[in-house]
Short mmCIF file of C-alpha atoms in Angstrom, two decimals:
data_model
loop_
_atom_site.label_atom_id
_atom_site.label_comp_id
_atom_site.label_asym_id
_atom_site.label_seq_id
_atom_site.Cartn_x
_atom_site.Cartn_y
_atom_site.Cartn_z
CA UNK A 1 0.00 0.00 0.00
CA UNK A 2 1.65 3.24 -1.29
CA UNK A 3 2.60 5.58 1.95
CA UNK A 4 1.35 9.31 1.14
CA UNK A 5 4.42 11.00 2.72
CA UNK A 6 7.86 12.17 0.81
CA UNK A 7 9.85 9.85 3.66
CA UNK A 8 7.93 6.74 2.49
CA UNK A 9 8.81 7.72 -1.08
CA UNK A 10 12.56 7.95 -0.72
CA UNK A 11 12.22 4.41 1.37
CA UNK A 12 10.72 3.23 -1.69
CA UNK A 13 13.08 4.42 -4.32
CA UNK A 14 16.05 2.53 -2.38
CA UNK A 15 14.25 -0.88 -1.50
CA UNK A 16 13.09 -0.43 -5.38
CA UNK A 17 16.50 -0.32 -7.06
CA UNK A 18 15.92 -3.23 -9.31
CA UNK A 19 12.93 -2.57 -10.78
CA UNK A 20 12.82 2.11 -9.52
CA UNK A 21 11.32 2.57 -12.83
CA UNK A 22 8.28 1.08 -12.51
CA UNK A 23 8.41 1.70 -8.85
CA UNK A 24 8.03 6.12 -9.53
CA UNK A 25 5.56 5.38 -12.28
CA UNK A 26 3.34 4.27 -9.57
CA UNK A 27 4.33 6.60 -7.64
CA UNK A 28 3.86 9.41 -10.00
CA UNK A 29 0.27 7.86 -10.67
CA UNK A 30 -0.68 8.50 -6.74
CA UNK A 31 0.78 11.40 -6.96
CA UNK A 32 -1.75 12.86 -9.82
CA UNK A 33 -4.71 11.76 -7.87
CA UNK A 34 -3.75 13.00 -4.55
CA UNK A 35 -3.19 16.99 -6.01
CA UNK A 36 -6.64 16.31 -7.91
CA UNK A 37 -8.36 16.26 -4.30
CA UNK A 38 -9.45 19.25 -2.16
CA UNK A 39 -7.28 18.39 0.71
CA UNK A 40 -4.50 21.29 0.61
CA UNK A 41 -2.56 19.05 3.39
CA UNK A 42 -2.54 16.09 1.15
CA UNK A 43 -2.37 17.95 -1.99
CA UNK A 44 1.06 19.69 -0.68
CA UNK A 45 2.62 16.40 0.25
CA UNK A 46 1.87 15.24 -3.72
CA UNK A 47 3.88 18.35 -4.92
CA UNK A 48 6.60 17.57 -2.01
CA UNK A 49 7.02 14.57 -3.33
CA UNK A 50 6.80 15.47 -7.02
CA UNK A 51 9.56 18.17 -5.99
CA UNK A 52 11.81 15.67 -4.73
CA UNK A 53 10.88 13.25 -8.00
CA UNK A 54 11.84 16.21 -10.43
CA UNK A 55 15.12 16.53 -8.97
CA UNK A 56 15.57 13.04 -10.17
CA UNK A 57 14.64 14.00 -13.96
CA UNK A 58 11.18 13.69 -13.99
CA UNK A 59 8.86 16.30 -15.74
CA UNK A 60 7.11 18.36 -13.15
CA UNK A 61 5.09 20.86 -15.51
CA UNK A 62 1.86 18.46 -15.70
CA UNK A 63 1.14 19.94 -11.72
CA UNK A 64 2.28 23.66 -12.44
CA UNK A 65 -1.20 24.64 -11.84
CA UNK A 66 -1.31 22.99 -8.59
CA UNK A 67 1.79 23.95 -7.28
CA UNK A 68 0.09 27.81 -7.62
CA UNK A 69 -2.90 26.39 -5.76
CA UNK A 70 -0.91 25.17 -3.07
CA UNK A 71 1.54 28.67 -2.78
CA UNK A 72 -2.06 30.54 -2.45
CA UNK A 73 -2.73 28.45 0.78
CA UNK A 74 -3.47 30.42 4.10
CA UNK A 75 -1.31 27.57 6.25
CA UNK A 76 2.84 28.66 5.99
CA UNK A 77 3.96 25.56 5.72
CA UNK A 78 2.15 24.84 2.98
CA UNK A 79 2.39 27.84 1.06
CA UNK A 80 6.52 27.29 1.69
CA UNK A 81 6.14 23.77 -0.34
CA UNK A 82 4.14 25.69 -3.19
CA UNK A 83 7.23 28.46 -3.37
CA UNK A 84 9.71 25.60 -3.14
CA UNK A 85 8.07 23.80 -6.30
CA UNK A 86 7.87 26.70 -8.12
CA UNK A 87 11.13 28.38 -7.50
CA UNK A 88 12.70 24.82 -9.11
CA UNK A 89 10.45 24.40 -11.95
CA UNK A 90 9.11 27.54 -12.78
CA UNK A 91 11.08 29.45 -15.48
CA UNK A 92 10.20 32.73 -17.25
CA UNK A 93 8.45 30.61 -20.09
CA UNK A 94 5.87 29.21 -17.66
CA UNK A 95 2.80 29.72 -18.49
CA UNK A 96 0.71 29.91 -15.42
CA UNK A 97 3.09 32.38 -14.44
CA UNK A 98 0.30 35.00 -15.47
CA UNK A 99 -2.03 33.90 -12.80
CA UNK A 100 0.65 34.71 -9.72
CA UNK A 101 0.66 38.33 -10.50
CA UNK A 102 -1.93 39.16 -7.64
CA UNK A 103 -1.31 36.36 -5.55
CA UNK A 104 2.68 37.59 -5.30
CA UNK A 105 0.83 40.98 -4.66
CA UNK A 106 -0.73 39.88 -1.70
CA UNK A 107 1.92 37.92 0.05
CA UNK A 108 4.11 40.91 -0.65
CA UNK A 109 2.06 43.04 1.64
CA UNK A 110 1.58 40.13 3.96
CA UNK A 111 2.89 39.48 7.00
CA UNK A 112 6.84 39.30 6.78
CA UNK A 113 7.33 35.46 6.39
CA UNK A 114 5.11 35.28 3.90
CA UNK A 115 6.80 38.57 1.92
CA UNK A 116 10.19 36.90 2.83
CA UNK A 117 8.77 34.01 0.55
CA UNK A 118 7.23 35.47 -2.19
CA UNK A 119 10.47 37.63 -2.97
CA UNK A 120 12.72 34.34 -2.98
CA UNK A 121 10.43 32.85 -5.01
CA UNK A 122 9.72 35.83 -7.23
CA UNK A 123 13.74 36.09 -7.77
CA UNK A 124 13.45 32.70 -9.10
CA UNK A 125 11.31 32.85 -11.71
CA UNK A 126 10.08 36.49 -12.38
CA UNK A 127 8.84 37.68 -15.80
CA UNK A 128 9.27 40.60 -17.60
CA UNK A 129 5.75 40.83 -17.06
CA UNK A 130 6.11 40.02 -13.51
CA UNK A 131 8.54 42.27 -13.45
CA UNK A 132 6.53 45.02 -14.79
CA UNK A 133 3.58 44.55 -12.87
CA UNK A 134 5.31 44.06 -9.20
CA UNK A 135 7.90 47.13 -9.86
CA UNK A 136 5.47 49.67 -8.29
CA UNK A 137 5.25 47.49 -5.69
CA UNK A 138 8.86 46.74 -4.47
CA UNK A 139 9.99 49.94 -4.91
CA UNK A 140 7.99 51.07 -1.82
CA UNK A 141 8.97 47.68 0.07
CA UNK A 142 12.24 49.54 0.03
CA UNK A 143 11.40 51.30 2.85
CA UNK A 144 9.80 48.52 5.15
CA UNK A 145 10.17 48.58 8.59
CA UNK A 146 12.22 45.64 8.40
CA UNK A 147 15.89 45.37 7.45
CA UNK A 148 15.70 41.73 6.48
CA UNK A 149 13.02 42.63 4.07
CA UNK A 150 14.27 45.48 2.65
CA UNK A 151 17.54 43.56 1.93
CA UNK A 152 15.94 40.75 0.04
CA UNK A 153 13.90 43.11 -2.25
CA UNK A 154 16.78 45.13 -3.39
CA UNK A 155 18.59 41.38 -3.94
CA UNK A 156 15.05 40.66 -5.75
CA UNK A 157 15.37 43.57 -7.66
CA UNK A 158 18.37 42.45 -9.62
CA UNK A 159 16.64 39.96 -11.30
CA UNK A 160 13.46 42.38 -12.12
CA UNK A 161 15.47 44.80 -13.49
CA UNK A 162 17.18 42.64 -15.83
CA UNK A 163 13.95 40.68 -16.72
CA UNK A 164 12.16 45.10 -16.99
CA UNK A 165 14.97 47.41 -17.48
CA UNK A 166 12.63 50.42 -17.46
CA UNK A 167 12.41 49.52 -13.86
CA UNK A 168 16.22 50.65 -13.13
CA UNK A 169 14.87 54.76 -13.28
CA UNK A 170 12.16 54.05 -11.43
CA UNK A 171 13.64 52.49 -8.41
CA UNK A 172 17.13 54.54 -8.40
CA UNK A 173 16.64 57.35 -6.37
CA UNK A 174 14.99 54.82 -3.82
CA UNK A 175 17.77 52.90 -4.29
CA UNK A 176 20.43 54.89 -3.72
CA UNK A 177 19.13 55.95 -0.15
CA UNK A 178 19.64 52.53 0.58
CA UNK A 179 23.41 53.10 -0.35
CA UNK A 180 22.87 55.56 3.15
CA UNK A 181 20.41 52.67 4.89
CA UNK A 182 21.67 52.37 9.05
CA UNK A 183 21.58 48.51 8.39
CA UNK A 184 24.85 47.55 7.18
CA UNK A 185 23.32 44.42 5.81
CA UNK A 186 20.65 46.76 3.17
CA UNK A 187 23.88 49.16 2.48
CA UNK A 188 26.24 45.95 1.32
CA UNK A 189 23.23 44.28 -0.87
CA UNK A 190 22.48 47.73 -2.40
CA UNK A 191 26.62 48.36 -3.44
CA UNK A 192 26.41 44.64 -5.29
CA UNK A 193 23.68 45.48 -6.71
CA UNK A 194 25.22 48.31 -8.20
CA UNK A 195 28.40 46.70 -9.13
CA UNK A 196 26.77 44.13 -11.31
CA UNK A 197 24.58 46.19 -12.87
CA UNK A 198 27.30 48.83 -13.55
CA UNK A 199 28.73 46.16 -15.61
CA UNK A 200 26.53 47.05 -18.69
CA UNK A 201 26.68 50.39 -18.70
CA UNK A 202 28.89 52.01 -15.88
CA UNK A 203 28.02 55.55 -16.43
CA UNK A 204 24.32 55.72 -15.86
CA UNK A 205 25.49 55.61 -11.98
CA UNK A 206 28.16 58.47 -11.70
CA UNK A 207 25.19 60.13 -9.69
CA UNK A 208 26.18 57.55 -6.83
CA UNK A 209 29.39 58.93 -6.43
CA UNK A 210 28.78 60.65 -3.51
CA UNK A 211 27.48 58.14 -1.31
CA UNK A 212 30.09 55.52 -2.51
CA UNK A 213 32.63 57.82 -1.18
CA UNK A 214 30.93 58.28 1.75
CA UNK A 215 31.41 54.28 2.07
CA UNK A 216 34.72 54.18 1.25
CA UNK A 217 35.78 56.77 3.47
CA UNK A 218 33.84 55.54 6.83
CA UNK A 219 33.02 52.06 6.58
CA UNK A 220 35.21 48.93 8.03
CA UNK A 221 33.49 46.46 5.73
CA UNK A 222 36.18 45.07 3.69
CA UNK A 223 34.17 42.95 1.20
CA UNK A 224 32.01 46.12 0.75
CA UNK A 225 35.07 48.71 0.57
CA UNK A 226 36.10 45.92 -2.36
CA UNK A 227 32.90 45.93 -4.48
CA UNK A 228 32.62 50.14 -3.91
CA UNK A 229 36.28 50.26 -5.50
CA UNK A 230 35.12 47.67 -8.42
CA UNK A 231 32.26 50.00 -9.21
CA UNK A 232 34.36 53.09 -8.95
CA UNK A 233 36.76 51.33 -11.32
CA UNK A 234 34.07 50.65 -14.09
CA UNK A 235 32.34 53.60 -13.86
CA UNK A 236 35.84 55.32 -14.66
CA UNK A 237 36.55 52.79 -17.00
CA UNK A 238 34.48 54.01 -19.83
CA UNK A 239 34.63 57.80 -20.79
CA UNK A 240 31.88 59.83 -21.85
CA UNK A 241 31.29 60.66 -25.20
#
């Protein structure tokens, strides 16, 4: 009798070895009927252990409806599995990507585990639509309340911007307060961010000069005094025209 938990299925796959083929097409059969059924609980273990089986090689896309259904659940630890499946399968071709514009909306102005999770997941497998929809959005989170959180968007934002570039104007001035941000953890996120995005096109950031000297010139930091000297160096590497 097939065991609904991810613990019985990795028992399975090694007292299977002979004949594991047959033994995760069963498996994979379960699977399908258990995320056809209302019961979020059970319906999360299915994608669990579908998460687990598409680490192994095994097409995960059939469920990438129901791996959304399961990241809109009210219960954390479900809604962690959902984000987990998605942030490994997902990819900016998805197509169901469309319908987590408003659901990433609403865990982003959730509680802070829940906005902690959506901007992991988000940096993952954002869209340029995604991307354009949400930039509104996290360019206010830059001023939360919390450090943490205001760290992870501006590491989130990396991956928007190069997925919307129009978003790059929009957030800068925003941004660069965070280059002046009393957590050191914000400041250091916000001068990578800025060094690998100076790598396109160094001189559309000149205007941080003054807070990068600031940095150089006060802080202790020496993985942060090494990044504000790599972006001084390409921003100087390129003349204007």
């Amino acid at each position: 009798m097939w065991e609904r938990t991810l613990q019985d299925l990795i028992r399975g796959l090694r007292a299977n070895k002979t004949d594991e083929r047959k033994f995760i097409q069963q498996a994979i059969e379960e699977i399908r009927k258990e995320v056809r059924g209302k019961d979020m609980e059970l319906k999360a273990g299915a994608i669990l252990k579908m998460t687990f089986l598409d680490m192994l090689g095994h097409d995960l896309t059939w469920a990438n409806f129901n791996i959304i259904e399961v990241m809109s659940s009210q219960k954390y630890h479900l809604k962690t599995i959902g984000y987990l499946a998605a942030s490994q399968s997902f990819s900016e071709h998805t197509d169901v990507l469309m319908l987590t514009t408003n659901l990433l909306k609403k865990d982003l102005s959730s509680n802070p585990a829940d906005v902690a999770l959506a901007l992991n997941g988000l940096s993952h497998f954002v869209t340029s639509d995604l991307a354009r929809d949400l930039t509104q959005e996290l360019n206010a989170m830059l001023n939360h309340s919390r450090s943490y959180i205001r760290k992870r968007v501006v590491l989130a934002l990396f991956k928007v911007i190069q997925q919307h570039p129009d978003a790059l104007p929009y957030c800068l001035p925003r941004l660069k307060e965070k280059l002046e941000d009393p957590d050191l953890s914000v400041v250091s996120s916000t001068v990578n961010l800025f060094c690998e995005l100076s790598r396109r096109n160094p001189q559309d950031f000149l205007i941080l000069a003054p807070p990068l000297f600031h940095i150089l010139t006060t802080s202790s930091n020496n993985w942060m005094l090494i990044k504000v000297i790599k972006l001084a160096g390409q921003e100087a590497a390129r003349p204007n025209h």
